[in-house]
mmCIF file of C-alpha atoms in Angstrom:
data_model
loop_
_atom_site.group_PDB
_atom_site.id
_atom_site.type_symbol
_atom_site.label_atom_id
_atom_site.label_comp_id
_atom_site.label_asym_id
_atom_site.label_seq_id
_atom_site.Cartn_x
_atom_site.Cartn_y
_atom_site.Cartn_z
ATOM 1 C CA CYS A 1 26.864 -0.961 18.191
ATOM 2 C CA ALA A 2 25.564 0.518 14.953
ATOM 3 C CA VAL A 3 26.954 4.003 15.541
ATOM 4 C CA ILE A 4 30.674 3.325 16.051
ATOM 5 C CA HIS A 5 33.349 2.272 13.567
ATOM 6 C CA PRO A 6 35.155 -1.103 13.802
ATOM 7 C CA TYR A 7 38.380 0.557 14.999
ATOM 8 C CA ALA A 8 36.406 2.099 17.882
ATOM 9 C CA ALA A 9 34.948 -1.309 18.738
ATOM 10 C CA VAL A 10 38.475 -2.733 18.939
ATOM 11 C CA VAL A 11 39.598 0.143 21.161
ATOM 12 C CA ALA A 12 36.473 -0.273 23.317
ATOM 13 C CA GLY A 13 37.143 -4.006 23.685
ATOM 14 C CA ILE A 14 40.784 -3.523 24.655
ATOM 15 C CA VAL A 15 39.952 -0.790 27.166
ATOM 16 C CA GLY A 16 37.049 -2.872 28.504
ATOM 17 C CA GLY A 17 39.349 -5.856 29.036
ATOM 18 C CA LEU A 18 41.890 -3.702 30.839
ATOM 19 C CA LEU A 19 39.165 -2.174 33.014
ATOM 20 C CA TYR A 20 37.929 -5.665 33.895
ATOM 21 C CA ILE A 21 41.422 -6.850 34.879
ATOM 22 C CA GLY A 22 42.150 -3.662 36.819
ATOM 23 C CA SER A 23 38.862 -3.657 38.724
ATOM 24 C CA THR A 24 39.267 -7.352 39.560
ATOM 25 C CA MET A 25 42.734 -6.668 40.993
ATOM 26 C CA VAL A 26 41.390 -3.769 43.092
ATOM 27 C CA ILE A 27 38.573 -5.924 44.490
ATOM 28 C CA LEU A 28 41.049 -8.670 45.399
ATOM 29 C CA ARG A 29 43.374 -6.184 47.129
ATOM 30 C CA LEU A 30 40.487 -4.727 49.097
ATOM 31 C CA GLY A 31 39.443 -8.204 50.218
ATOM 32 C CA ILE A 32 35.909 -7.858 48.843
ATOM 33 C CA ASP A 33 34.113 -11.191 48.465
ATOM 34 C CA ASP A 34 33.037 -11.349 44.802
ATOM 35 C CA PRO A 35 33.912 -14.888 43.657
ATOM 36 C CA LEU A 36 31.931 -14.595 40.420
ATOM 37 C CA GLU A 37 33.491 -11.207 39.626
ATOM 38 C CA SER A 38 30.031 -9.731 39.151
ATOM 39 C CA PHE A 39 31.033 -6.135 39.775
ATOM 40 C CA PRO A 40 33.986 -6.035 37.353
ATOM 41 C CA ILE A 41 31.916 -7.706 34.636
ATOM 42 C CA HIS A 42 28.507 -6.080 35.053
ATOM 43 C CA GLY A 43 29.297 -2.891 36.972
ATOM 44 C CA VAL A 44 32.538 -1.694 35.415
ATOM 45 C CA GLY A 45 31.795 -3.301 32.037
ATOM 46 C CA GLY A 46 28.302 -1.812 31.988
ATOM 47 C CA ILE A 47 29.551 1.668 32.816
ATOM 48 C CA TRP A 48 32.197 1.451 30.102
ATOM 49 C CA GLY A 49 29.587 0.144 27.646
ATOM 50 C CA CYS A 50 27.461 3.239 28.305
ATOM 51 C CA LEU A 51 30.405 5.566 27.838
ATOM 52 C CA VAL A 52 31.639 4.064 24.545
ATOM 53 C CA PRO A 53 28.889 5.481 22.292
ATOM 54 C CA ALA A 54 29.125 8.817 24.086
ATOM 55 C CA LEU A 55 32.776 8.947 23.049
ATOM 56 C CA PHE A 56 32.874 7.234 19.636
ATOM 57 C CA SER A 57 29.412 7.757 18.075
ATOM 58 C CA ASP A 58 29.818 8.991 14.478
ATOM 59 C CA PRO A 59 27.093 11.352 13.156
ATOM 60 C CA ALA A 60 27.276 9.759 9.681
ATOM 61 C CA LEU A 61 26.650 6.279 11.128
ATOM 62 C CA GLN A 62 23.811 7.653 13.248
ATOM 63 C CA ALA A 63 22.107 9.114 10.172
ATOM 64 C CA MET A 64 22.710 5.952 8.136
ATOM 65 C CA ASN A 65 21.020 3.883 10.882
ATOM 66 C CA GLY A 66 18.018 6.195 11.175
ATOM 67 C CA TYR A 67 18.948 8.086 14.326
ATOM 68 C CA HIS A 68 17.825 11.683 13.920
ATOM 69 C CA VAL A 69 19.607 13.178 16.888
ATOM 70 C CA LYS A 70 21.830 16.231 17.010
ATOM 71 C CA SER A 71 24.269 14.729 19.507
ATOM 72 C CA TRP A 72 27.174 12.419 18.811
ATOM 73 C CA GLY A 73 30.379 11.205 20.339
ATOM 74 C CA LEU A 74 32.832 13.505 22.058
ATOM 75 C CA PHE A 75 35.674 12.352 19.760
ATOM 76 C CA TYR A 76 33.611 13.428 16.741
ATOM 77 C CA ARG A 77 33.176 17.013 17.961
ATOM 78 C CA GLY A 78 29.821 16.176 19.441
ATOM 79 C CA GLY A 79 30.294 18.474 22.379
ATOM 80 C CA GLY A 80 29.471 16.838 25.665
ATOM 81 C CA LEU A 81 25.695 16.475 25.493
ATOM 82 C CA LEU A 82 25.625 12.736 24.722
ATOM 83 C CA LEU A 83 28.361 12.113 27.303
ATOM 84 C CA ALA A 84 26.420 14.127 29.914
ATOM 85 C CA CYS A 85 23.190 12.241 29.133
ATOM 86 C CA ASN A 86 24.934 8.871 29.420
ATOM 87 C CA CYS A 87 26.618 9.890 32.692
ATOM 88 C CA ILE A 88 23.193 10.845 34.078
ATOM 89 C CA ALA A 89 21.862 7.447 32.961
ATOM 90 C CA ILE A 90 24.812 5.688 34.654
ATOM 91 C CA LEU A 91 24.304 7.609 37.908
ATOM 92 C CA SER A 92 20.562 6.882 37.778
ATOM 93 C CA ALA A 93 21.178 3.142 37.352
ATOM 94 C CA ILE A 94 23.713 3.115 40.196
ATOM 95 C CA SER A 95 21.341 5.068 42.478
ATOM 96 C CA LEU A 96 18.392 2.793 41.755
ATOM 97 C CA THR A 97 20.504 -0.331 42.261
ATOM 98 C CA LEU A 98 21.868 0.918 45.591
ATOM 99 C CA ALA A 99 18.419 2.044 46.776
ATOM 100 C CA ILE A 100 17.026 -1.442 46.171
ATOM 101 C CA PHE A 101 19.901 -3.701 47.127
ATOM 102 C CA ILE A 102 21.426 -2.031 50.190
ATOM 103 C CA PRO A 103 18.219 -2.599 52.234
ATOM 104 C CA PHE A 104 17.863 -6.074 50.717
ATOM 105 C CA PHE A 105 21.382 -7.143 51.727
ATOM 106 C CA LEU A 106 21.070 -5.538 55.169
ATOM 107 C CA ILE A 107 17.888 -7.518 55.809
ATOM 108 C CA MET A 108 19.428 -10.742 54.484
ATOM 109 C CA ASN A 109 22.487 -10.209 56.689
ATOM 110 C CA ARG A 110 20.334 -9.459 59.749
ATOM 111 C CA LEU A 111 18.365 -12.687 59.178
ATOM 112 C CA GLY A 112 21.586 -14.660 58.766
ATOM 113 C CA LEU A 113 20.753 -15.601 55.186
ATOM 114 C CA LEU A 114 23.522 -13.720 53.396
ATOM 115 C CA ARG A 115 26.366 -16.199 53.888
ATOM 116 C CA VAL A 116 26.713 -19.936 54.182
ATOM 117 C CA SER A 117 28.360 -21.481 57.229
ATOM 118 C CA GLU A 118 32.146 -21.876 57.396
ATOM 119 C CA GLU A 119 31.708 -25.639 57.170
ATOM 120 C CA GLU A 120 29.688 -25.300 53.961
ATOM 121 C CA GLU A 121 32.312 -22.920 52.547
ATOM 122 C CA VAL A 122 34.945 -25.636 53.033
ATOM 123 C CA ILE A 123 32.806 -28.538 51.832
ATOM 124 C CA GLY A 124 31.206 -26.554 49.034
ATOM 125 C CA THR A 125 27.695 -25.403 48.358
ATOM 126 C CA ASP A 126 27.061 -28.214 45.864
ATOM 127 C CA PHE A 127 26.893 -30.720 48.695
ATOM 128 C CA GLY A 128 24.880 -28.510 51.048
ATOM 129 C CA GLY A 129 22.409 -27.303 48.456
ATOM 130 C CA GLN A 130 22.150 -30.329 46.191
ATOM 131 C CA GLY A 131 23.001 -33.215 48.487
ATOM 132 C CA GLY A 132 26.074 -34.307 46.559
ATOM 133 C CA TYR A 133 29.230 -33.165 44.874
ATOM 134 C CA ALA A 134 29.078 -31.636 41.411
ATOM 135 C CA TYR A 135 32.460 -32.992 40.294
ATOM 136 C CA PRO A 136 34.243 -36.213 41.274
ATOM 137 C CA GLU A 137 37.463 -34.334 42.076
ATOM 138 C CA ASP A 138 35.577 -32.374 44.764
ATOM 139 C CA VAL A 139 34.996 -35.480 46.878
ATOM 140 C CA VAL A 140 36.571 -35.013 50.300
ATOM 141 C CA GLN A 141 37.705 -38.119 52.138
ATOM 142 C CA ASP A 142 37.621 -37.879 55.891
ATOM 143 C CA GLU A 143 39.936 -40.810 56.504
ATOM 144 C CA PRO A 144 43.042 -41.906 54.590
ATOM 145 C CA GLU A 145 42.894 -44.801 52.180
ATOM 146 C CA GLU A 146 44.198 -48.214 53.164
ATOM 147 C CA GLU A 147 46.419 -50.006 50.694
ATOM 148 C CA VAL A 148 45.834 -53.732 50.211
ATOM 149 C CA VAL A 149 47.834 -55.929 47.782
ATOM 150 C CA VAL A 150 45.864 -58.712 46.092
ATOM 151 C CA ASP A 151 47.445 -60.885 43.366
ATOM 152 C CA ASN A 152 50.114 -58.294 42.548
ATOM 153 C CA HIS A 153 47.472 -55.524 42.301
ATOM 154 C CA ILE A 154 47.271 -52.634 44.720
ATOM 155 C CA LEU A 155 43.750 -52.151 45.991
ATOM 156 C CA HIS A 156 43.001 -48.730 47.515
ATOM 157 C CA GLU A 157 40.069 -48.781 49.841
ATOM 158 C CA SER A 158 38.708 -45.806 51.746
ATOM 159 C CA HIS A 159 36.538 -46.077 54.832
ATOM 160 C CA GLY A 160 33.740 -44.358 52.922
ATOM 161 C CA GLY A 161 33.290 -47.481 50.803
ATOM 162 C CA SER A 162 34.869 -46.404 47.514
ATOM 163 C CA THR A 163 37.445 -48.723 46.013
ATOM 164 C CA SER A 164 39.960 -48.195 43.239
ATOM 165 C CA LEU A 165 42.305 -50.660 41.601
ATOM 166 C CA LYS A 166 45.855 -49.863 40.453
ATOM 167 C CA LEU A 167 48.364 -52.234 38.996
ATOM 168 C CA GLY A 168 51.238 -53.032 41.335
ATOM 169 C CA GLU A 169 54.874 -52.509 40.411
#
């Protein structure tokens, strides 16, 4: 951000990291399903990112970068105008997002398209959506492997057809 000093960027980054960790812990405790941590990253991080200039914006840096405004950060005796404007912007973004996505998710839930089946949750969406596993370690074997010894080598053979060779002891 062109209107805050490097020390303020460091403070903003530290506070942002703490807000991310804290909001992630709250979501986990509440049992909210957010496996990609979208809300802590985009919601909480976005709100904090809007508040940072409203707190740390330096009038000298604003002028140097061509901003001809009479409002600057609260910590630089800027009053509260920039903070109030940014809070209105945050509330507007939240309101618009909720107005669009609450009906969207209600419709998706009503049509049964919001969640995958329990079986697909266990197997993984890579297999259901792509027809195969994304990573070899994700392969689930339904039946245990059989161990066969051939010429002092242990041959592991699963019923699914895969075979691996390990040296015997």
